[in-house]
């Protein structure tokens, strides 16, 4: 529903920009009026990036209906009230007035299951505690699925990965139970409990599971790095036989040092999620199905809250990159992991539409025979954070702003649930000069001519940066 | 991208030889340089532009020099190279040499077989020009249907010169149109009548280049006289009138300093449009010179006359458009696009610079 209040709020946001927190959220849907889109696009173009998150209703509501079905709360979330959802935190969709779902209760690093599948349940590297300086040997942390060196086929590897994923989800749920229990016993929130329907009726505090709706959440961290790593294992070891499993594991333990050719193949030759490549996106889909279905299986024992999946990665995709061993996608230890549902840095070389299509497919795509809501499917009711970087030349005149508007409408059809818009600026281009590998997707576009920024010479790069600094596109 | 076997065909401009049937069946294939998705510069709306390889002209300023030859070519992208020399060992012709100064490709020996690109672990060796089957290409471009529908966009066949591969391109556009996708043909106009006749019925829009009106000067700069191009333009006009369906026509002129970007030339083109095309042309785009392709020439081992040519200033662009508009019955059809030279005073345009702080929220 868009009305005068919508525009008044947007005006306030515009006046207060830059607002870092809280991040305002604008909901868009297939039938959003042109005027709203015009306002949104004009704000994006004047601020060189979106001063708000965009939430897309159709796929978001599909997620809400899926959680209703999975948790057996269809009397509370159904077709006739699902439009009444709201985003909490940043993009975590919840119902209004009776819903106290967690936003970021758990951050589960999905990539760990790949590591455990490679090692048969052991940590790949010894761990050094930075505070004490004490190093512990690699320990058994997951089930013994056998050393991957012995696997004869991709299917065997996938089965080990499945088992390790089931294990890390269970482990995460068990750990969370302790804090849930502690909060329920020792940390009541009576004021909040008075405001949320269900608590008074049941005589239970929110922390005890009093709200009518209250999901606990697991956020999947580093989805794309996980998918790309699986794709690389399949490509390098089984499909192309570029190396043996033992060689790959050795390279990872050595942090790729001395294995640069294999690393280059992993980075550049293996398929990647985010390119609208059906083979790669099928892997994304399989990974998504596996971990989300596993998540739905659990309910907190102490408070009876069903777990639901989401992806916003918080900041863990940065920090975990320094803890996690090198990954089969070519990433060395110490390099950032992928963020939320976004493709790995620089992997989306086919542009924004391909990137958005991959994200939509990873969430389930569409099912003409119904889906969760009006044909849309959504595996992540707790939201899926997606950031796309655009070239500001796309917003340079009314004709191009209309094209950008159409992109947003296309995103509502094919894309995910929540989008942040970033604009290329001079700082980003300077960073791309220093780290070309992370910016292979960066396209410079000037009238009928385009080039990848990192594939042009230094001198011209400097010229483009100068141009960008002067807003001269 | 999918790649079949590599074809060794004559260098350029020989119509129809670009398209062939493969040995295993009757599948049409074409040599495609690049597929650009979310293109916003090649016609209305959001488009997927397919760059077909091979062109009959060889314009001195060409921004896609890798599109001129119909043959697949290899190039080396230095900042991707890890120096493993896998390509050097794999090259069956011994055409590659890697040393401290970089990669040397002996273009006299290189057959464009693409083996170096196949084995390169880091994609530093790149094969320009890949074989695409019709069905695969149609499936590929259809992926952005949702964005086309929302924007009034579609497919643009560009190049190179797409009519060089006319049998494929006409089938390609026909299939796209049958699937309800808007189609555009981006042509330099240097095409055989037969090729144009094959492709035009399947286009909803023609983007037609008019570069230089003086025919001798045209030959000096592009390698060919312009008579055939002008005749073809009139043919498109007549086809549009006689086709009984909507067909749009846009003219495009690259503004190249010292070559096309003179008041005399633009006045002459405007005069031709006024005299022959009034009411038939919806838009005339004057595309400002840019130098982003400098490295492409270097990588292909080619000299480029415009190596050090500065970009046009905003005021000279305005002046050129003004001169062009004077001659037109409907001046509003002419507009310049692209990037002017960076001028110091432009810094003041950047009024909301502080807003750069608003980056994607790192937490979610």
mmCIF file with all atom_site columns, N, CA and C in Angstrom, chain B residues 24 34 83 92 124 130 141 164 166 173 178 211 217 224 229 236 310 337 351 356 358 362:
data_model
loop_
_atom_site.group_PDB
_atom_site.id
_atom_site.type_symbol
_atom_site.label_atom_id
_atom_site.label_alt_id
_atom_site.label_comp_id
_atom_site.label_asym_id
_atom_site.label_entity_id
_atom_site.label_seq_id
_atom_site.pdbx_PDB_ins_code
_atom_site.Cartn_x
_atom_site.Cartn_y
_atom_site.Cartn_z
_atom_site.occupancy
_atom_site.B_iso_or_equiv
_atom_site.pdbx_formal_charge
_atom_site.auth_seq_id
_atom_site.auth_comp_id
_atom_site.auth_asym_id
_atom_site.auth_atom_id
_atom_site.pdbx_PDB_model_num
ATOM 1  N N  . UNK B 1 24  ? 28.177 -32.669 -37.696 1.00 0.00 ? 24  UNK B N  1
ATOM 2  C CA . UNK B 1 24  ? 27.292 -33.692 -37.125 1.00 0.00 ? 24  UNK B CA 1
ATOM 3  C C  . UNK B 1 24  ? 25.825 -33.464 -37.456 1.00 0.00 ? 24  UNK B C  1
ATOM 4  N N  . UNK B 1 34  ? 30.901 -11.553 -28.075 1.00 0.00 ? 34  UNK B N  1
ATOM 5  C CA . UNK B 1 34  ? 30.525 -11.233 -26.706 1.00 0.00 ? 34  UNK B CA 1
ATOM 6  C C  . UNK B 1 34  ? 29.014 -11.144 -26.603 1.00 0.00 ? 34  UNK B C  1
ATOM 7  N N  . UNK B 1 83  ? 51.918 -16.280 -15.140 1.00 0.00 ? 83  UNK B N  1
ATOM 8  C CA . UNK B 1 83  ? 53.252 -16.584 -15.642 1.00 0.00 ? 83  UNK B CA 1
ATOM 9  C C  . UNK B 1 83  ? 53.597 -18.063 -15.681 1.00 0.00 ? 83  UNK B C  1
ATOM 10 N N  . UNK B 1 92  ? 50.229 -25.351 -30.513 1.00 0.00 ? 92  UNK B N  1
ATOM 11 C CA . UNK B 1 92  ? 50.730 -26.288 -31.526 1.00 0.00 ? 92  UNK B CA 1
ATOM 12 C C  . UNK B 1 92  ? 51.576 -25.601 -32.595 1.00 0.00 ? 92  UNK B C  1
ATOM 13 N N  . UNK B 1 124 ? 43.892 -15.618 -18.695 1.00 0.00 ? 124 UNK B N  1
ATOM 14 C CA . UNK B 1 124 ? 44.667 -14.492 -19.235 1.00 0.00 ? 124 UNK B CA 1
ATOM 15 C C  . UNK B 1 124 ? 44.741 -14.591 -20.759 1.00 0.00 ? 124 UNK B C  1
ATOM 16 N N  . UNK B 1 130 ? 33.627 -17.030 -30.406 1.00 0.00 ? 130 UNK B N  1
ATOM 17 C CA . UNK B 1 130 ? 33.278 -18.405 -30.065 1.00 0.00 ? 130 UNK B CA 1
ATOM 18 C C  . UNK B 1 130 ? 32.076 -18.842 -30.875 1.00 0.00 ? 130 UNK B C  1
ATOM 19 N N  . UNK B 1 141 ? 19.791 -15.649 -24.592 1.00 0.00 ? 141 UNK B N  1
ATOM 20 C CA . UNK B 1 141 ? 19.306 -14.258 -24.555 1.00 0.00 ? 141 UNK B CA 1
ATOM 21 C C  . UNK B 1 141 ? 17.904 -14.157 -23.945 1.00 0.00 ? 141 UNK B C  1
ATOM 22 N N  . UNK B 1 164 ? 27.113 -9.691  -41.871 1.00 0.00 ? 164 UNK B N  1
ATOM 23 C CA . UNK B 1 164 ? 28.144 -10.570 -42.426 1.00 0.00 ? 164 UNK B CA 1
ATOM 24 C C  . UNK B 1 164 ? 27.764 -12.033 -42.153 1.00 0.00 ? 164 UNK B C  1
ATOM 25 N N  . UNK B 1 166 ? 24.618 -13.110 -42.007 1.00 0.00 ? 166 UNK B N  1
ATOM 26 C CA . UNK B 1 166 ? 23.181 -12.910 -42.220 1.00 0.00 ? 166 UNK B CA 1
ATOM 27 C C  . UNK B 1 166 ? 22.318 -14.169 -42.077 1.00 0.00 ? 166 UNK B C  1
ATOM 28 N N  . UNK B 1 173 ? 17.170 -13.579 -35.115 1.00 0.00 ? 173 UNK B N  1
ATOM 29 C CA . UNK B 1 173 ? 16.197 -12.534 -34.823 1.00 0.00 ? 173 UNK B CA 1
ATOM 30 C C  . UNK B 1 173 ? 14.769 -13.052 -35.016 1.00 0.00 ? 173 UNK B C  1
ATOM 31 N N  . UNK B 1 178 ? 9.647  -14.364 -32.681 1.00 0.00 ? 178 UNK B N  1
ATOM 32 C CA . UNK B 1 178 ? 8.554  -15.336 -32.495 1.00 0.00 ? 178 UNK B CA 1
ATOM 33 C C  . UNK B 1 178 ? 8.284  -15.582 -31.017 1.00 0.00 ? 178 UNK B C  1
ATOM 34 N N  . UNK B 1 211 ? 28.642 7.625   -41.105 1.00 0.00 ? 211 UNK B N  1
ATOM 35 C CA . UNK B 1 211 ? 29.881 8.129   -40.511 1.00 0.00 ? 211 UNK B CA 1
ATOM 36 C C  . UNK B 1 211 ? 30.411 9.375   -41.200 1.00 0.00 ? 211 UNK B C  1
ATOM 37 N N  . UNK B 1 217 ? 36.617 10.470  -48.594 1.00 0.00 ? 217 UNK B N  1
ATOM 38 C CA . UNK B 1 217 ? 37.072 10.569  -47.215 1.00 0.00 ? 217 UNK B CA 1
ATOM 39 C C  . UNK B 1 217 ? 36.611 9.327   -46.437 1.00 0.00 ? 217 UNK B C  1
ATOM 40 N N  . UNK B 1 224 ? 36.219 1.776   -47.323 1.00 0.00 ? 224 UNK B N  1
ATOM 41 C CA . UNK B 1 224 ? 35.215 1.574   -48.383 1.00 0.00 ? 224 UNK B CA 1
ATOM 42 C C  . UNK B 1 224 ? 34.515 2.887   -48.704 1.00 0.00 ? 224 UNK B C  1
ATOM 43 N N  . UNK B 1 229 ? 26.459 2.107   -48.666 1.00 0.00 ? 229 UNK B N  1
ATOM 44 C CA . UNK B 1 229 ? 25.865 2.358   -47.356 1.00 0.00 ? 229 UNK B CA 1
ATOM 45 C C  . UNK B 1 229 ? 24.651 3.270   -47.488 1.00 0.00 ? 229 UNK B C  1
ATOM 46 N N  . UNK B 1 236 ? 16.470 0.625   -46.464 1.00 0.00 ? 236 UNK B N  1
ATOM 47 C CA . UNK B 1 236 ? 15.840 0.417   -45.154 1.00 0.00 ? 236 UNK B CA 1
ATOM 48 C C  . UNK B 1 236 ? 14.614 1.327   -45.024 1.00 0.00 ? 236 UNK B C  1
ATOM 49 N N  . UNK B 1 310 ? 42.717 13.354  -27.449 1.00 0.00 ? 310 UNK B N  1
ATOM 50 C CA . UNK B 1 310 ? 41.916 13.658  -26.259 1.00 0.00 ? 310 UNK B CA 1
ATOM 51 C C  . UNK B 1 310 ? 40.412 13.559  -26.550 1.00 0.00 ? 310 UNK B C  1
ATOM 52 N N  . UNK B 1 337 ? 25.752 11.578  -27.032 1.00 0.00 ? 337 UNK B N  1
ATOM 53 C CA . UNK B 1 337 ? 25.844 10.672  -25.892 1.00 0.00 ? 337 UNK B CA 1
ATOM 54 C C  . UNK B 1 337 ? 27.312 10.389  -25.624 1.00 0.00 ? 337 UNK B C  1
ATOM 55 N N  . UNK B 1 351 ? 27.612 18.031  -6.229  1.00 0.00 ? 351 UNK B N  1
ATOM 56 C CA . UNK B 1 351 ? 27.079 18.734  -5.062  1.00 0.00 ? 351 UNK B CA 1
ATOM 57 C C  . UNK B 1 351 ? 26.888 17.845  -3.850  1.00 0.00 ? 351 UNK B C  1
ATOM 58 N N  . UNK B 1 356 ? 28.404 9.947   -0.327  1.00 0.00 ? 356 UNK B N  1
ATOM 59 C CA . UNK B 1 356 ? 29.131 8.714   -0.586  1.00 0.00 ? 356 UNK B CA 1
ATOM 60 C C  . UNK B 1 356 ? 29.255 7.844   0.648   1.00 0.00 ? 356 UNK B C  1
ATOM 61 N N  . UNK B 1 358 ? 27.034 6.779   2.347   1.00 0.00 ? 358 UNK B N  1
ATOM 62 C CA . UNK B 1 358 ? 25.955 5.799   2.401   1.00 0.00 ? 358 UNK B CA 1
ATOM 63 C C  . UNK B 1 358 ? 26.283 4.634   1.502   1.00 0.00 ? 358 UNK B C  1
ATOM 64 N N  . UNK B 1 362 ? 27.058 -2.668  6.196   1.00 0.00 ? 362 UNK B N  1
ATOM 65 C CA . UNK B 1 362 ? 27.929 -3.832  6.314   1.00 0.00 ? 362 UNK B CA 1
ATOM 66 C C  . UNK B 1 362 ? 27.316 -4.937  7.176   1.00 0.00 ? 362 UNK B C  1
#
